[in-house]
Amino acid sequence: MREFSFSVKATDGAARLGACHTPHGVFHTPAFMPVGTQGTVKALRHPDLEDAGAEIMLANTYHLLLRPGDELIARRGGLHQFIGWRRPILTDSGGYQVFSLAHRRVITEEGADFCSHLDGTRQLLTPERATDVQARLGSDIAMVLDECLAFPATHDDAAISMRRSVRWAARARRRMLELRGGAGSGVAVCNPGQAQFGIVQGGVFPDLRAESADSTVEIGFEGYAIGGLSVGEPNEQMYAIAQQVAGRLPPEQPRYLMGAGTPDDLVECVARGIDMFDCVMPTRNARNGQLFTSQGRVNIRNARYAEDDRPLDPACRCYTCLHHSRAYLRHLFMAGEMTAGTLNTLHNLSFYLDTMRRIRDAIAFRTFDNFRQEFLLSASRLSLDS
Amino acid sequence: MREFSFSVKATDGAARLGACHTPHGVFHTPAFMPVGTQGTVKALRHPDLEDAGAEIMLANTYHLLLRPGDELIARRGGLHQFIGWRRPILTDSGGYQVFSLAHRRVITEEGADFCSHLDGTRQLLTPERATDVQARLGSDIAMVLDECLAFPATHDDAAISMRRSVRWAARARRRMLELRGGAGSGVAVCNPGQAQFGIVQGGVFPDLRAESADSTVEIGFEGYAIGGLSVGEPNEQMYAIAQQVAGRLPPEQPRYLMGAGTPDDLVECVARGIDMFDCVMPTRNARNGQLFTSQGRVNIRNARYAEDDRPLDPACRCYTCLHHSRAYLRHLFMAGEMTAGTLNTLHNLSFYLDTMRRIRDAIAFRTFDNFRQEFLLSASRLSLDS
């Protein structure tokens, strides 16, 4: 079993080119992790994901815990075995979904008490349980349970919440070390090489972010995430916090900005030292007909595409763009065909993953700042619809 | 532009091995045509369909006429160009959907007057219009408009309906010959090599079936279909009518049993001289979690598969069976993931198309009767669920 390790291969300003070794192989950073909530990226088969350039997939602990259950997955040998994906997997802690999906949640020092959105069954997700569940899933990177505060929050609320998240992080880490030491009280550890990342919270308050970063680093993890951003705050605030926190984290370890973002966000946050990203935007928007192209955004419902025989994005080499026209994609979408979801998802993920590849190339050639300026000046944020 | 032609390469009893040449290449018979209603087989990309062994796709005139419209498709150069599928396409005439989907339909001698199920717009589908629409679609095989009678029907009703279908067939043929002769009054003919098949009706009444077959053959088409079966009549009656009609059709032309059926139906009707089939069963059942395997039918919802690590069908070489377990397929289905539709459809179509390949091999080796007996005695009709 290979161990988890991370190395920075090159830098260009604050942007870093790196490689993250995991028990299931390497992924290169800056990396975008497609979201495979329930063990599949919606509407895609795993090879489609690999063809699009995905080196790591994210899966959701909350969903898998409730269905089909972490014990069932552990009996299959872990999530990789169960879903048939051989590359790295990162699992979130379930915290975000407890706050966004679960019913009747009550947060105490012990953990998050909630009712399943599926069948109402009562669940208690503690830092220890989130760690155990992810040990059973056997992901390559596990996240600590944190409290996700709604935006906006007062400084006081953010401080109380952040400090509880730090205490939870310490408990999660303690549990992780117990599991590694074989003191897991019978918890199946499906991936002994699993890494654990801490999460920096603190809302939009620099003093709290600093305190959270320092306390989390003091606990000590294999990598660090920045949580609680991309939740409605202005872009510039997100970028500023990402920059501040990234600068405070150990340079030899990976930095993951959770839940971001638009293509612009990726470029801007790489420029501020972020190594890893995940976001439902490319996949969810694809299913809603919102497509990213090098020439601008496309809402494929728009009547202007009904007789448009051009590929969605002439600059894109994905299956969808090589084989189909905007007219056909619009038809499939308007007709409610599942194939529309597949073709659109393939494209949007290809656009995101191709952007990451271009980012990595630019850092390697130390031309990242040029790339960034061109990217932000390009038409990619415009709407092609009007 | 290659012409349409059909040749019988070998026979074994009444079963025929053949090849059908079309302007978009050859398909081998007996053939199963996956249903791509609106220009895609639901949940699949075209290469997935080709990988499963599909040599020809069926598309629905009714749906495409209403959305995106046959004129729009003709401006794209026809259906092949529009959807990016290079192999043969057969289009139905729209008759079946007028009877099953449309609102407020009134049948007159002129044609079928109905309101679109999409937006209520009034449409008149005449034999001539059904021919024109399919000329614009540019399919390789077009079907004449026929009246689809509900089962059961009286002998009188079946006779009246059948004779009207014959008169409609004559009008459709006349229109087709006008289009071929360039007298199409501006109708875009997207595939000059398009063939046209007549349809034998007459319900479950042998005398009417004989009359319909003789009258339809007298009009003269490139091939003949048997309509109005697989609509609720007992299997044995379907087989008997298929046998009777097949025996009355010209041996040098292809015979197509519309809308059938189960894997057993395919084998039994090949044994009676049928060359072509289409059915929504493999694709629709797949999306509902009903799977065909060599060991029996599987309802993947069943709790018994929750921890079943075996492939769906150990004898199957499809992507789904080579890469995933029943446990994962059940999880995806229960979780409502679109990927379940994709993986299940891939498998069911592979099972159908593999069955056709085995049928063709058996005819070539003159072992079809053995194959048929083994197939019917095999477990393929049992349920594995209980």
Short mmCIF file of N, CA and C in Angstrom, two decimals, chain B residues 289-302 304-305 312 326 378-386:
data_model
loop_
_atom_site.label_atom_id
_atom_site.label_comp_id
_atom_site.label_asym_id
_atom_site.label_seq_id
_atom_site.Cartn_x
_atom_site.Cartn_y
_atom_site.Cartn_z
N GLY B 289 -35.18 -0.80 -14.20
CA GLY B 289 -34.46 -1.75 -13.37
C GLY B 289 -34.76 -3.21 -13.68
N GLN B 290 -35.41 -3.48 -14.81
CA GLN B 290 -35.73 -4.85 -15.22
C GLN B 290 -34.67 -5.30 -16.22
N LEU B 291 -33.88 -6.29 -15.81
CA LEU B 291 -32.73 -6.65 -16.62
C LEU B 291 -32.83 -8.08 -17.12
N PHE B 292 -32.39 -8.29 -18.35
CA PHE B 292 -32.38 -9.62 -18.96
C PHE B 292 -30.99 -10.23 -18.78
N THR B 293 -30.93 -11.46 -18.29
CA THR B 293 -29.63 -12.13 -18.22
C THR B 293 -29.79 -13.56 -18.71
N SER B 294 -28.65 -14.18 -18.98
CA SER B 294 -28.67 -15.56 -19.45
C SER B 294 -29.15 -16.51 -18.36
N GLN B 295 -29.15 -16.03 -17.11
CA GLN B 295 -29.57 -16.88 -16.00
C GLN B 295 -30.99 -16.59 -15.54
N GLY B 296 -31.61 -15.59 -16.14
CA GLY B 296 -32.96 -15.24 -15.74
C GLY B 296 -33.13 -13.74 -15.65
N ARG B 297 -34.35 -13.32 -15.42
CA ARG B 297 -34.60 -11.89 -15.33
C ARG B 297 -34.28 -11.38 -13.93
N VAL B 298 -33.79 -10.18 -13.88
CA VAL B 298 -33.38 -9.56 -12.62
C VAL B 298 -34.12 -8.23 -12.45
N ASN B 299 -34.79 -8.08 -11.33
CA ASN B 299 -35.30 -6.77 -10.94
C ASN B 299 -34.29 -6.20 -9.96
N ILE B 300 -33.50 -5.27 -10.44
CA ILE B 300 -32.33 -4.85 -9.67
C ILE B 300 -32.69 -4.11 -8.38
N ARG B 301 -33.96 -3.68 -8.25
CA ARG B 301 -34.41 -3.11 -6.97
C ARG B 301 -34.36 -4.11 -5.83
N ASN B 302 -34.47 -5.39 -6.16
CA ASN B 302 -34.66 -6.40 -5.13
C ASN B 302 -33.53 -6.37 -4.09
N ARG B 304 -32.26 -8.55 -2.41
CA ARG B 304 -31.30 -9.65 -2.43
C ARG B 304 -30.00 -9.28 -3.17
N TYR B 305 -30.03 -8.21 -3.97
CA TYR B 305 -28.83 -7.82 -4.72
C TYR B 305 -27.99 -6.78 -3.99
N LEU B 312 -23.85 -8.66 -13.15
CA LEU B 312 -25.25 -8.88 -13.47
C LEU B 312 -25.43 -10.20 -14.21
N ARG B 326 -23.71 -6.35 -9.18
CA ARG B 326 -25.14 -6.16 -8.94
C ARG B 326 -25.36 -5.19 -7.78
N SER B 378 -33.63 -22.70 -21.57
CA SER B 378 -32.67 -22.07 -20.66
C SER B 378 -33.41 -21.27 -19.61
N ALA B 379 -32.64 -20.78 -18.69
CA ALA B 379 -33.23 -20.08 -17.55
C ALA B 379 -33.62 -18.65 -17.90
N SER B 380 -33.46 -18.26 -19.16
CA SER B 380 -33.53 -16.83 -19.44
C SER B 380 -34.89 -16.21 -19.16
N ARG B 381 -35.92 -17.04 -19.04
CA ARG B 381 -37.23 -16.45 -18.75
C ARG B 381 -37.57 -16.45 -17.26
N LEU B 382 -36.78 -17.19 -16.49
CA LEU B 382 -37.07 -17.26 -15.06
C LEU B 382 -36.74 -15.93 -14.39
N SER B 383 -37.30 -15.73 -13.24
CA SER B 383 -36.90 -14.59 -12.44
C SER B 383 -35.84 -15.05 -11.45
N LEU B 384 -34.77 -14.28 -11.39
CA LEU B 384 -33.72 -14.59 -10.41
C LEU B 384 -34.04 -13.97 -9.06
N ASP B 385 -35.15 -13.23 -8.98
CA ASP B 385 -35.37 -12.41 -7.80
C ASP B 385 -35.87 -13.18 -6.58
N SER B 386 -36.45 -14.35 -6.82
CA SER B 386 -37.11 -15.01 -5.68
C SER B 386 -36.47 -16.36 -5.40
#
